[in-house]
Coordinates of C-alpha atoms and ligand atoms in Angstrom, one line a residue:
Chain A
M840 CA 145.9 93.9 97.5
K841 CA 149.3 93.8 99.3
E842 CA 150.7 90.1 98.3
E843 CA 153.0 89.4 100.5
V844 CA 155.3 86.3 101.7
L845 CA 154.6 85.4 105.5
F846 CA 157.4 83.4 106.2
E847 CA 159.6 80.7 104.8
I848 CA 160.6 77.1 105.7
S849 CA 163.5 75.8 104.2
S850 CA 163.6 72.4 102.9
L851 CA 166.3 69.7 102.0
S852 CA 165.4 69.1 98.2
R853 CA 162.7 71.1 97.7
N854 CA 161.9 74.8 96.7
P855 CA 161.6 76.6 99.8
L856 CA 158.0 76.9 101.6
K857 CA 156.5 80.0 101.3
V858 CA 153.3 81.6 103.0
K859 CA 151.8 83.7 101.3
G860 CA 149.0 86.1 102.5
F861 CA 147.1 88.9 100.8
R862 CA 146.2 92.2 102.1
F863 CA 143.6 94.0 101.7
G864 CA 142.3 97.6 103.2
R865 CA 145.0 99.6 105.1
E866 CA 147.1 97.7 107.7
G867 CA 146.7 98.1 111.1
T868 CA 143.4 99.7 110.5
T869 CA 140.0 98.5 112.7
P870 CA 137.4 96.5 112.4
S871 CA 140.3 94.1 110.9
C872 CA 139.8 90.4 109.8
V873 CA 142.0 87.5 109.2
I874 CA 141.4 84.3 107.4
V875 CA 143.4 81.6 107.3
G876 CA 143.0 78.5 104.5
P877 CA 143.2 75.2 105.4
M878 CA 146.5 73.6 107.8
M879 CA 145.9 70.3 106.4
G880 CA 147.0 69.7 102.8
T881 CA 143.9 67.4 101.4
A882 CA 141.8 70.3 102.5
I883 CA 140.3 71.5 98.8
D884 CA 137.0 72.3 99.6
Q885 CA 139.1 75.5 102.2
L886 CA 141.7 76.2 99.7
W887 CA 138.8 77.0 96.8
I888 CA 136.9 79.3 99.5
A889 CA 140.3 81.3 100.3
S890 CA 141.1 81.1 96.7
Q891 CA 137.8 82.6 95.7
L892 CA 137.7 85.3 98.3
V893 CA 141.1 86.3 97.5
R894 CA 140.2 86.2 93.5
F895 CA 136.5 88.1 95.2
L896 CA 138.3 90.7 97.2
R897 CA 141.2 91.7 94.9
Q898 CA 138.6 92.7 92.4
H899 CA 136.5 94.8 93.7
E900 CA 139.2 96.7 95.0
L901 CA 140.5 97.4 92.0
A902 CA 136.8 98.7 90.9
N903 CA 136.4 100.3 94.4
A904 CA 139.2 101.4 96.4
A905 CA 137.5 102.2 99.5
F906 CA 135.9 98.4 99.2
V907 CA 137.6 97.2 102.6
K908 CA 137.3 99.1 105.4
G909 CA 138.8 98.3 107.8
E910 CA 141.8 95.8 107.0
I911 CA 141.5 92.1 105.7
L912 CA 144.8 89.4 105.4
V913 CA 143.2 85.9 103.5
I914 CA 146.2 83.5 104.3
P915 CA 145.2 80.4 102.3
T916 CA 147.4 77.9 102.5
V917 CA 149.9 77.1 105.2
N918 CA 150.8 74.4 103.8
P919 CA 151.6 74.1 100.3
Y920 CA 154.2 70.7 100.9
S921 CA 151.7 68.6 102.0
F922 CA 149.0 69.8 98.7
N923 CA 151.6 68.8 96.4
M924 CA 152.1 65.6 98.4
G925 CA 148.2 64.6 98.6
K926 CA 149.5 64.4 102.2
N927 CA 147.1 65.7 105.5
F928 CA 149.9 66.7 107.3
W929 CA 153.8 67.6 107.7
P930 CA 155.2 65.9 105.7
L931 CA 158.6 64.6 106.8
D932 CA 157.3 64.0 110.6
N933 CA 152.7 63.9 109.2
T934 CA 152.7 66.2 112.3
D935 CA 149.3 68.4 112.5
I936 CA 150.4 71.7 112.4
D937 CA 146.9 72.8 114.7
V938 CA 148.1 71.1 117.6
M939 CA 151.1 72.9 118.1
F940 CA 149.7 76.6 118.5
P941 CA 150.8 78.9 120.3
G942 CA 153.8 78.2 118.3
Y943 CA 157.4 78.0 119.4
D944 CA 159.6 79.9 117.2
K945 CA 163.1 78.3 118.7
G946 CA 161.4 74.8 118.3
E947 CA 160.7 72.0 116.1
T948 CA 159.6 72.7 111.7
T949 CA 155.8 72.7 112.7
Q950 CA 156.2 74.4 116.1
R951 CA 157.8 77.2 114.5
I952 CA 155.1 77.0 111.7
A953 CA 152.7 78.0 113.9
A954 CA 154.7 80.7 116.3
R955 CA 155.1 82.3 112.4
L956 CA 151.9 82.1 111.7
F957 CA 150.6 82.9 115.4
E958 CA 152.2 85.7 115.1
K959 CA 151.1 87.2 111.6
T960 CA 147.5 86.5 112.9
N961 CA 147.3 87.2 116.5
N962 CA 146.1 90.7 116.3
Y963 CA 142.8 91.0 114.6
D964 CA 139.1 91.6 115.4
Y965 CA 137.8 89.1 113.6
A966 CA 139.6 85.6 113.2
I967 CA 138.3 82.8 110.8
L968 CA 139.5 79.2 110.2
L969 CA 138.5 77.1 107.6
E970 CA 139.1 73.6 108.2
A971 CA 138.0 70.5 107.1
R972 CA 136.6 67.4 109.3
K973 CA 140.5 65.8 110.3
D974 CA 138.0 62.0 110.7
H975 CA 136.3 60.4 107.5
V976 CA 133.3 62.1 106.8
E977 CA 131.7 64.8 105.0
C978 CA 129.6 67.8 106.1
I979 CA 127.3 70.7 106.3
P980 CA 129.0 73.3 106.5
Y981 CA 128.8 75.2 109.5
V982 CA 130.9 77.5 112.4
E983 CA 132.1 76.2 115.2
V984 CA 132.8 78.3 117.9
L985 CA 134.7 76.8 121.3
E986 CA 133.0 76.9 124.7
S987 CA 135.3 79.9 126.0
G988 CA 134.1 81.8 122.6
M989 CA 130.9 81.7 124.1
N990 CA 130.3 85.5 125.0
Y991 CA 130.3 86.1 121.4
I992 CA 128.6 83.5 120.0
E993 CA 125.5 86.4 118.7
D994 CA 128.6 87.4 116.0
A995 CA 128.9 83.7 114.6
R996 CA 125.2 85.1 113.6
A997 CA 126.5 87.2 111.0
F998 CA 127.8 84.2 108.8
G999 CA 124.2 82.8 108.0
L1000 CA 124.9 79.7 108.3
D1001 CA 122.6 77.3 109.5
F1002 CA 124.0 75.8 112.6
I1003 CA 126.6 77.3 115.2
H1004 CA 128.5 74.6 117.1
V1005 CA 129.6 75.2 120.8
K1006 CA 132.5 72.9 121.2
E1007 CA 133.4 71.1 124.2
E1008 CA 136.6 71.9 125.1
T1009 CA 139.0 69.3 125.5
P1010 CA 142.7 69.4 126.3
N1011 CA 143.5 68.5 123.2
D1012 CA 141.7 71.9 121.9
T1013 CA 144.3 74.2 123.8
V1014 CA 147.3 74.1 121.4
S1015 CA 144.4 74.7 118.2
L1016 CA 144.6 78.0 116.3
T1017 CA 141.4 78.9 116.9
Y1018 CA 141.8 78.2 120.8
N1019 CA 144.9 81.0 120.9
W1020 CA 143.4 83.3 119.2
N1021 CA 140.6 83.6 121.8
V1022 CA 143.3 83.7 124.4
W1023 CA 144.6 87.0 122.3
N1024 CA 140.7 88.3 122.6
A1025 CA 139.9 87.7 118.7
K1026 CA 136.5 86.5 117.9
A1027 CA 137.4 83.6 116.5
F1028 CA 134.6 81.3 114.7
S1029 CA 136.1 77.7 112.1
L1030 CA 133.6 77.4 109.4
I1031 CA 134.2 73.7 108.9
S1032 CA 132.7 72.2 105.4
G1033 CA 133.0 69.3 102.8
K1034 CA 135.1 66.3 102.4
K1035 CA 138.9 65.9 102.2
G1036 CA 140.3 65.7 98.7
I1037 CA 137.4 66.8 97.0
L1038 CA 136.0 70.1 95.4
H1039 CA 132.6 70.3 96.4
K1040 CA 131.7 73.7 94.9
H1041 CA 128.0 73.7 96.1
E1042 CA 129.0 73.4 99.8
A1043 CA 132.5 75.5 99.3
N1044 CA 130.6 78.1 97.4
K1045 CA 128.0 78.5 100.6
V1046 CA 131.1 78.8 103.3
F1047 CA 131.9 81.3 100.5
D1048 CA 128.9 83.3 101.1
A1049 CA 129.0 83.0 104.4
I1050 CA 132.1 85.1 104.5
V1051 CA 130.8 87.7 102.9
R1052 CA 128.2 87.9 104.7
F1053 CA 129.6 88.3 107.7
L1054 CA 132.6 90.6 106.3
V1055 CA 129.5 92.6 105.6
K1056 CA 127.9 93.0 108.4
K1057 CA 130.6 93.7 110.2
E1058 CA 131.2 96.6 108.2
L1059 CA 134.5 95.0 106.7
I1060 CA 133.2 96.0 103.0
D1061 CA 131.5 97.2 101.3
F1062 CA 129.2 95.3 99.6
S1063 CA 125.5 94.1 100.0
T1064 CA 124.2 90.6 100.2
F1065 CA 121.4 88.2 101.0
E1066 CA 120.7 87.6 104.4
G1067 CA 121.3 84.6 105.7
S1068 CA 119.8 82.1 107.9
H1069 CA 119.6 82.8 112.0
G1070 CA 121.6 80.3 113.0
N1071 CA 120.4 77.5 115.5
L1072 CA 122.8 77.0 118.6
V1073 CA 123.9 73.2 118.8
M1074 CA 125.3 72.8 122.3
P1075 CA 127.4 69.0 122.0
N1076 CA 124.5 67.1 123.7
D1077 CA 122.0 68.3 120.4
I1078 CA 124.1 65.5 118.6
E1079 CA 122.8 62.0 118.2
A1080 CA 126.0 60.0 116.8
I1081 CA 124.6 56.9 115.4
K1082 CA 126.9 54.2 114.8
S1083 CA 127.2 50.9 112.7
S1084 CA 127.4 47.8 114.5
A1085 CA 128.5 45.9 111.8
A1086 CA 131.5 46.1 109.7
G1087 CA 131.0 45.9 105.7
L1088 CA 130.3 47.4 103.0
F1089 CA 128.5 51.3 103.8
D1090 CA 125.7 52.1 101.2
T1091 CA 124.6 55.3 102.0
L1092 CA 121.0 56.3 101.7
A1093 CA 120.6 59.9 103.2
N1094 CA 122.6 62.7 102.3
I1095 CA 124.0 64.9 104.8
G1096 CA 121.6 68.0 104.7
D1097 CA 118.7 65.8 104.7
S1098 CA 116.0 66.4 107.2
V1099 CA 115.2 62.7 108.7
V1100 CA 112.5 61.1 110.9
H1101 CA 112.7 58.9 113.0
G1102 CA 112.7 55.0 111.8
Q1103 CA 113.6 56.2 108.6
P1104 CA 116.6 53.8 107.1
L1105 CA 119.5 55.7 106.7
A1106 CA 122.4 53.3 105.1
R1107 CA 122.7 49.3 105.1
I1108 CA 125.6 47.3 105.2
F1109 CA 126.8 44.6 103.6
N1110 CA 129.3 41.8 104.6
S1111 CA 132.1 42.6 101.9
L1112 CA 132.7 38.7 101.1
D1113 CA 129.0 37.4 100.2
G1114 CA 127.0 40.5 100.1
T1115 CA 124.9 39.5 103.2
L1116 CA 122.8 42.5 104.4
I1117 CA 124.3 42.7 107.6
Q1118 CA 122.8 45.9 108.9
T1119 CA 119.9 48.8 108.3
I1120 CA 120.9 52.1 109.9
I1121 CA 117.8 53.5 111.0
S1122 CA 117.8 56.9 112.5
P1123 CA 117.1 57.0 116.6
C1124 CA 115.3 60.6 115.8
D1125 CA 114.0 63.4 113.9
G1126 CA 117.0 65.5 112.8
I1127 CA 119.0 66.8 110.4
I1128 CA 122.0 65.1 108.9
S1129 CA 124.9 67.2 109.7
C1130 CA 127.3 64.8 108.6
R1131 CA 127.9 61.1 106.9
Y1132 CA 130.7 58.8 107.4
D1133 CA 132.7 59.0 103.5
Y1134 CA 134.4 55.7 102.8
S1135 CA 131.9 52.7 101.6
L1136 CA 134.3 50.3 103.6
I1137 CA 133.3 51.2 107.0
F1138 CA 134.0 49.3 110.3
Q1139 CA 131.9 48.0 113.2
N1140 CA 130.8 50.7 115.7
A1141 CA 132.2 53.7 113.7
I1142 CA 129.7 57.0 114.0
A1143 CA 128.2 56.8 110.3
Y1144 CA 126.4 59.9 111.2
R1145 CA 125.5 62.7 113.1
I1146 CA 122.1 63.8 113.6
V1147 CA 121.4 67.7 115.0
K1148 CA 117.7 67.0 116.8
V1149 CA 114.9 68.6 115.9
E1150 CA 114.3 68.8 119.8
S1151 CA 117.4 71.3 120.0
A1152 CA 115.5 73.6 117.7
Q1153 CA 114.9 75.5 121.4
N1154 CA 117.6 76.1 121.8
T1155 CA 117.9 79.7 119.3
L1156 CA 116.3 82.3 121.1
Chain B
M1150 CA 146.9 33.1 130.4
I1151 CA 146.0 35.3 126.6
E1152 CA 143.0 36.6 126.9
E1153 CA 141.6 39.2 124.3
V1154 CA 140.1 42.3 125.6
F1155 CA 139.3 44.0 123.3
N1156 CA 137.5 42.9 119.7
V1157 CA 136.0 44.8 116.8
N1158 CA 135.1 43.6 113.5
L1159 CA 137.0 45.0 110.0
P1160 CA 135.4 46.0 107.1
V1161 CA 136.5 43.4 104.6
N1162 CA 136.9 39.8 107.1
E1163 CA 139.7 40.5 109.6
T1164 CA 138.2 41.0 113.6
L1165 CA 141.0 44.3 115.4
T1166 CA 141.7 42.0 118.8
L1167 CA 143.8 44.0 121.9
R1168 CA 145.2 40.8 123.6
R1169 CA 147.1 40.4 126.9
N1170 CA 148.4 37.5 128.5
R1171 CA 148.0 37.4 132.9
F1172 CA 150.4 36.0 134.9
S1173 CA 148.3 35.6 138.7
P1174 CA 149.3 33.7 141.9
E1175 CA 147.1 30.8 142.8
D1176 CA 144.6 33.0 145.4
I1177 CA 144.1 36.5 144.6
S1178 CA 142.6 39.3 147.3
T1179 CA 141.4 42.2 147.6
S1180 CA 145.2 42.9 149.2
T1181 CA 146.9 41.2 145.2
K1182 CA 148.9 44.4 144.0
R1183 CA 148.8 44.2 139.8
I1184 CA 150.4 45.6 137.1
S1185 CA 150.0 46.4 133.7
I1186 CA 152.7 46.6 131.3
V1187 CA 151.6 48.7 128.2
T1188 CA 152.9 49.1 124.9
G1189 CA 152.8 49.5 120.8
T1190 CA 150.8 52.9 121.0
H1191 CA 152.5 53.6 118.3
G1192 CA 153.0 51.4 115.6
D1193 CA 156.8 52.5 114.6
E1194 CA 157.9 52.2 118.4
I1195 CA 158.9 48.3 118.9
E1196 CA 161.3 48.3 121.3
G1197 CA 158.4 46.9 123.5
Q1198 CA 158.1 44.5 121.8
Y1199 CA 161.0 42.4 123.2
V1200 CA 160.8 43.8 127.2
C1201 CA 156.9 42.3 126.9
Y1202 CA 159.4 39.4 125.7
L1203 CA 161.8 39.4 128.1
L1204 CA 159.7 39.1 130.7
A1205 CA 156.7 37.2 130.0
K1206 CA 159.2 34.6 129.2
W1207 CA 161.1 35.5 132.7
L1208 CA 157.3 34.8 134.3
N1209 CA 157.0 32.0 132.6
A1210 CA 160.0 30.0 133.3
N1211 CA 159.8 31.5 137.3
K1212 CA 155.8 31.0 138.0
H1213 CA 156.6 29.8 142.0
C1214 CA 157.6 33.4 142.1
I1215 CA 154.8 35.0 141.2
K1216 CA 152.7 37.0 144.2
G1217 CA 150.7 39.4 141.9
I1218 CA 148.9 39.5 139.2
V1219 CA 151.0 40.9 135.4
D1220 CA 149.2 42.2 132.5
I1221 CA 151.9 42.6 129.5
Y1222 CA 149.6 44.0 126.6
P1223 CA 152.2 44.3 123.8
A1224 CA 150.0 45.7 121.2
M1225 CA 148.1 48.5 121.8
N1226 CA 147.6 49.0 118.6
P1227 CA 147.8 46.3 116.2
M1228 CA 147.0 47.0 112.8
G1229 CA 150.2 50.0 113.3
I1230 CA 152.7 47.6 114.6
D1231 CA 152.3 45.4 111.7
S1232 CA 152.4 48.3 109.4
I1233 CA 155.0 50.3 110.7
T1234 CA 152.6 52.9 111.2
R1235 CA 152.7 55.2 114.1
G1236 CA 149.1 56.6 114.0
F1237 CA 145.8 54.8 114.6
P1238 CA 146.0 53.4 110.8
F1239 CA 143.1 54.7 108.5
Y1240 CA 142.0 57.4 111.2
D1241 CA 145.8 59.0 111.2
V1242 CA 145.3 60.0 114.8
D1243 CA 147.8 59.5 117.1
L1244 CA 145.9 56.5 119.8
N1245 CA 148.0 58.6 122.7
R1246 CA 146.2 61.8 122.2
N1247 CA 142.7 59.8 122.2
F1248 CA 142.7 59.4 126.3
P1249 CA 140.5 58.5 128.6
G1250 CA 138.8 58.1 125.1
N1251 CA 135.2 57.5 124.5
T1252 CA 132.8 54.7 123.6
S1253 CA 130.5 56.5 121.6
D1254 CA 133.3 58.4 119.4
F1255 CA 135.3 57.2 116.4
L1256 CA 137.5 54.1 117.0
P1257 CA 140.6 54.8 117.8
S1258 CA 138.6 56.9 121.1
Q1259 CA 137.3 53.9 121.6
V1260 CA 140.0 51.9 121.5
A1261 CA 141.5 54.1 123.9
N1262 CA 138.3 53.6 126.3
A1263 CA 139.0 50.0 125.5
I1264 CA 142.8 50.5 127.3
V1265 CA 142.1 52.4 129.8
D1266 CA 138.2 50.5 131.1
T1267 CA 140.6 46.8 130.8
V1268 CA 144.0 48.1 132.7
R1269 CA 141.4 50.3 135.2
G1270 CA 142.6 48.6 138.8
S1271 CA 145.8 47.9 138.3
D1272 CA 148.0 49.5 140.8
F1273 CA 150.5 50.3 139.0
A1274 CA 151.9 50.8 134.8
I1275 CA 154.1 51.3 133.0
D1276 CA 153.3 52.6 129.1
I1277 CA 156.4 51.4 126.7
H1278 CA 157.7 54.2 124.0
A1279 CA 160.5 53.9 121.7
S1280 CA 160.8 57.8 120.8
N1281 CA 160.1 57.9 117.7
I1282 CA 161.9 57.1 113.8
F1283 CA 163.4 60.3 114.6
L1284 CA 165.5 60.9 118.0
R1285 CA 167.2 57.9 119.8
E1286 CA 166.9 58.5 123.4
L1287 CA 168.5 57.1 127.0
P1288 CA 166.5 54.7 128.7
Q1289 CA 164.2 57.1 130.8
V1290 CA 161.2 58.1 132.9
R1291 CA 159.2 60.9 131.8
I1292 CA 157.3 61.9 134.6
S1293 CA 155.1 65.7 135.1
R1294 CA 155.8 67.3 137.3
S1295 CA 152.4 66.7 139.1
T1296 CA 152.7 63.4 139.8
A1297 CA 156.4 63.1 140.5
D1298 CA 156.5 62.6 144.6
E1299 CA 154.2 60.3 143.5
L1300 CA 155.9 58.3 140.5
I1301 CA 159.5 59.4 141.4
P1302 CA 160.7 56.3 144.3
L1303 CA 159.1 53.9 141.8
A1304 CA 160.3 55.3 139.0
E1305 CA 164.2 55.1 140.8
K1306 CA 163.3 51.3 141.4
L1307 CA 163.6 50.4 137.4
D1308 CA 167.1 51.9 137.7
I1309 CA 166.9 53.5 134.6
E1310 CA 169.6 55.7 133.6
F1311 CA 167.3 58.6 133.8
I1312 CA 164.0 60.5 134.8
W1313 CA 163.1 63.5 133.3
V1314 CA 160.5 65.7 135.4
H1315 CA 158.8 68.0 133.1
D1316 CA 156.6 70.1 133.4
A1317 CA 152.6 69.9 133.1
V1318 CA 151.9 70.6 130.0
T1319 CA 147.8 70.4 129.3
V1320 CA 147.8 68.4 125.9
L1321 CA 148.6 65.4 127.3
E1322 CA 146.4 65.1 129.5
S1323 CA 145.3 63.2 126.3
T1324 CA 147.6 60.7 127.1
F1325 CA 147.7 57.0 128.5
A1326 CA 149.8 57.5 131.3
H1327 CA 147.2 60.8 132.5
A1328 CA 144.2 58.4 131.6
M1329 CA 146.0 55.8 134.3
N1330 CA 147.5 58.2 136.7
S1331 CA 144.4 60.3 137.1
I1332 CA 142.3 57.3 138.5
G1333 CA 145.1 56.0 140.8
T1334 CA 147.1 53.6 139.1
K1335 CA 150.2 54.8 139.2
T1336 CA 151.8 55.0 135.5
L1337 CA 155.3 55.4 134.4
V1338 CA 155.6 56.3 131.0
V1339 CA 159.5 54.9 129.6
E1340 CA 161.3 56.3 126.8
M1341 CA 164.1 53.8 125.6
G1342 CA 166.3 53.4 122.3
V1343 CA 164.7 54.8 118.0
G1344 CA 161.6 53.8 116.4
M1345 CA 161.2 50.6 113.9
R1346 CA 164.8 49.1 115.8
I1347 CA 164.9 47.1 118.6
T1348 CA 168.2 47.6 121.1
K1349 CA 168.4 44.4 123.1
E1350 CA 170.5 45.7 125.6
Y1351 CA 167.8 49.0 126.5
G1352 CA 165.3 45.8 126.5
Q1353 CA 167.7 43.6 128.6
S1354 CA 168.5 46.2 130.8
L1355 CA 164.7 47.6 131.1
T1356 CA 163.5 44.0 132.0
K1357 CA 165.2 43.3 135.4
G1358 CA 164.8 47.1 136.1
I1359 CA 161.0 45.7 135.9
L1360 CA 161.7 42.4 137.6
N1361 CA 163.2 44.9 140.6
L1362 CA 160.5 47.2 140.9
L1363 CA 157.6 43.8 140.4
A1364 CA 159.2 42.5 143.8
H1365 CA 160.0 45.8 145.4
V1366 CA 156.2 46.2 145.3
G1367 CA 155.5 42.3 146.1
I1368 CA 154.0 40.9 143.4
I1369 CA 156.9 39.1 142.6
E1370 CA 158.9 37.5 145.3
R1371 CA 162.7 37.8 144.8
A1372 CA 165.4 40.0 146.0
V1373 CA 165.4 43.8 145.8
L1374 CA 168.4 45.1 144.5
P1375 CA 170.3 48.3 145.3
T1376 CA 169.7 50.4 142.2
T1377 CA 172.7 52.5 140.7
K1378 CA 172.2 53.6 138.0
T1379 CA 169.5 57.2 138.0
T1380 CA 170.3 60.5 137.9
V1381 CA 166.5 62.6 138.4
S1382 CA 166.6 65.6 136.4
N1383 CA 165.2 68.6 138.8
L1384 CA 165.1 71.9 140.0
H1385 CA 168.9 72.0 139.7
S1386 CA 169.6 70.3 136.5
E1387 CA 167.9 72.0 132.9
V1388 CA 167.7 69.3 129.7
F1389 CA 169.3 72.0 126.6
F1390 CA 167.5 71.4 123.3
V1391 CA 169.7 71.6 120.0
N1392 CA 167.6 72.1 117.2
A1393 CA 168.7 72.5 113.3
S1394 CA 168.6 75.7 111.8
K1395 CA 168.9 75.4 108.8
S1396 CA 167.5 72.4 106.7
G1397 CA 169.6 69.4 105.4
I1398 CA 171.3 66.2 106.0
F1399 CA 172.3 66.2 109.7
I1400 CA 175.3 64.2 110.3
P1401 CA 176.2 63.1 114.0
I1402 CA 179.9 63.4 115.4
L1403 CA 178.8 61.9 119.0
E1404 CA 177.3 59.0 119.5
H1405 CA 174.7 59.8 122.0
N1406 CA 174.9 58.0 126.2
V1407 CA 178.2 60.2 126.5
T1408 CA 179.2 63.2 128.9
V1409 CA 179.6 66.7 126.6
L1410 CA 181.6 69.7 127.2
K1411 CA 180.3 73.0 126.8
G1412 CA 181.4 74.4 123.3
E1413 CA 182.0 70.5 122.1
K1414 CA 181.2 69.6 118.6
L1415 CA 177.9 67.6 118.0
G1416 CA 177.6 67.4 114.7
E1417 CA 177.0 69.4 111.3
I1418 CA 174.3 69.7 109.2
I1419 CA 175.8 69.4 105.2
D1420 CA 174.4 70.2 101.6
P1421 CA 174.8 67.2 99.6
L1422 CA 174.0 69.8 96.6
S1423 CA 177.0 72.0 97.2
G1424 CA 179.7 69.9 99.4
R1425 CA 179.1 73.0 102.3
I1426 CA 178.7 72.1 106.1
L1427 CA 175.6 74.4 106.3
E1428 CA 175.4 74.4 110.1
T1429 CA 177.4 73.2 113.2
L1430 CA 175.8 72.2 116.0
I1431 CA 177.9 73.3 119.4
S1432 CA 176.4 72.1 122.7
P1433 CA 175.6 74.7 125.0
C1434 CA 176.4 72.6 128.0
N1435 CA 178.2 70.4 130.4
G1436 CA 176.1 67.3 130.3
L1437 CA 174.8 64.1 129.4
L1438 CA 173.8 63.7 125.5
F1439 CA 170.4 61.3 126.1
T1440 CA 168.8 61.8 122.6
I1441 CA 170.7 62.3 119.2
R1442 CA 168.6 62.5 116.0
E1443 CA 169.2 58.9 114.4
Y1444 CA 166.9 60.5 111.2
P1445 CA 169.3 61.9 108.7
V1446 CA 166.7 64.9 107.2
V1447 CA 166.3 67.6 109.0
Y1448 CA 164.5 71.0 107.8
E1449 CA 164.9 74.3 109.8
G1450 CA 163.7 73.5 113.8
S1451 CA 164.0 69.4 113.3
L1452 CA 166.0 68.7 116.9
L1453 CA 169.3 67.3 116.6
A1454 CA 170.0 66.5 120.4
R1455 CA 168.7 66.6 124.1
I1456 CA 171.4 67.3 126.9
L1457 CA 170.5 66.8 130.8
E1458 CA 173.0 69.7 132.2
D1459 CA 174.9 69.0 134.3
P1460 CA 173.8 69.6 138.4
K1461 CA 174.4 73.5 139.3
E1462 CA 176.8 73.2 142.5
D1463 CA 175.8 76.7 144.1
T1464 CA 172.1 75.2 144.1
A1465 CA 172.6 73.9 147.7
L1466 CA 170.9 74.9 150.0
Ligands
ZN2469 ZN1 155.4 56.1 121.5

């Protein structure tokens, strides 16, 4: 293992922000894989996953010098500054690094961070980004592939996670890291899981296992793991978004990963002053809860749950 | 007439309401022209509040001149404006990157959708921004090159200091202006002043400009005044960006809205701890200093100034 400072950004009063990379195997060999941890300073699950991965790879490489067959680079996070303040985005201007790609080395600070990260990561066969969802939800672990990555969707199965979401591309996606990896011909995947601000070890460890499985299947490491799931393809229309019709205290009755049936109560919303039950949210379909709103006060018309509809099961070939 | 165009319940005993003030003539026909004046999408930008006030005040006092419909929307992000929050509070996203919005997505996207729905059908719209808390801007209209032919003649009627025609950027397709332009409402984006402040002279001058535009398109009955101020950045002049290459405290030497010469000193980045000058910023060209850093703390990369280069003489024919 080689521990490197990939780049630095200085600050007026803080110590410089140092972005560290942990390199395994031999630089410049194939197959190669880069794994980038969270850009958002509250994605603690993802920091856990990335750091545990460094630990795992280091221990095995120490025991067996040929453990890593190509090259693996792990960058646990590019944003220690925000982690150290409990902030999602860049401390000074609240910009999201993940909307700055491919970056611009003569531009704004976060464009420069993006440019430097991109330069260090755009030359790998496989590129994996660890993300928490940016909205107020917790979700089961899933692989996300952009529409432009449909040609390598089969590779996403190597993670062995239950669901592979195909994301419809919007103008906002053109400035994301995974989109730009795609443009540079890496097979790019986002692994999304958990909930911001808290360590969900159970979900996080599933993602960790998925990455190890992927590295095994892609012959990047000399190791064996259990088979995972075959992977269900989830297209944008396969998700049912279930909204609250009332605002108030949100009392959830169902968990992420639960199988639910049409008509099943999922949550209750109570008036936050007089305690009146104002809505019982009912599942409109059969399926599995992939995402749940994660805050106990809910707005009217907020998305309370996302359910992968059972009828989408036919997508799996 | 003050109307509510969107309501959503918040969790604890409050409703979030978007309001507009509609001024219209006695009789309306299908040929009646309509304009929407929109501002307050970014909650830390207040300059537009004063313009809305001045405009509404003028229209209240000159009802007999009103021949078309003027809709004034001062607060697209009401919670943001009332709390110095640039993004959409709670969700921490930029409302102006969520257009045209969607009724089945999260609240910011629903609000964006409601704004598009209510402004839809306007012949014209003006979206007033006030930069951000970091930069002070000379009043300017920003136009994407793809809509320049259509919008420049209209923008010129605002008699504003400067029209900046910039290249089309995919990510800006998620802005209000792009959403409206693509459904047939000619929409101008005005940037002026600085976040968290009101620059009275800019507000007064833009209000005059808007009244002039209204007269020009027949929405109010009033003499159209000749315009005097506008320069257009096009193929003949370039905009130069000056970014910090050191982190520190920026002390400007020049005020903005001045003509600078190539090599002239714009400001310094200083280090309060060592008492040293870390960097001296020099103008890269002869031109108009139209953007200057207002907020002193800078990181490497922070934008400090923008200069519109004087038109090159050798470009004739
Ligand atoms: Zn703005």
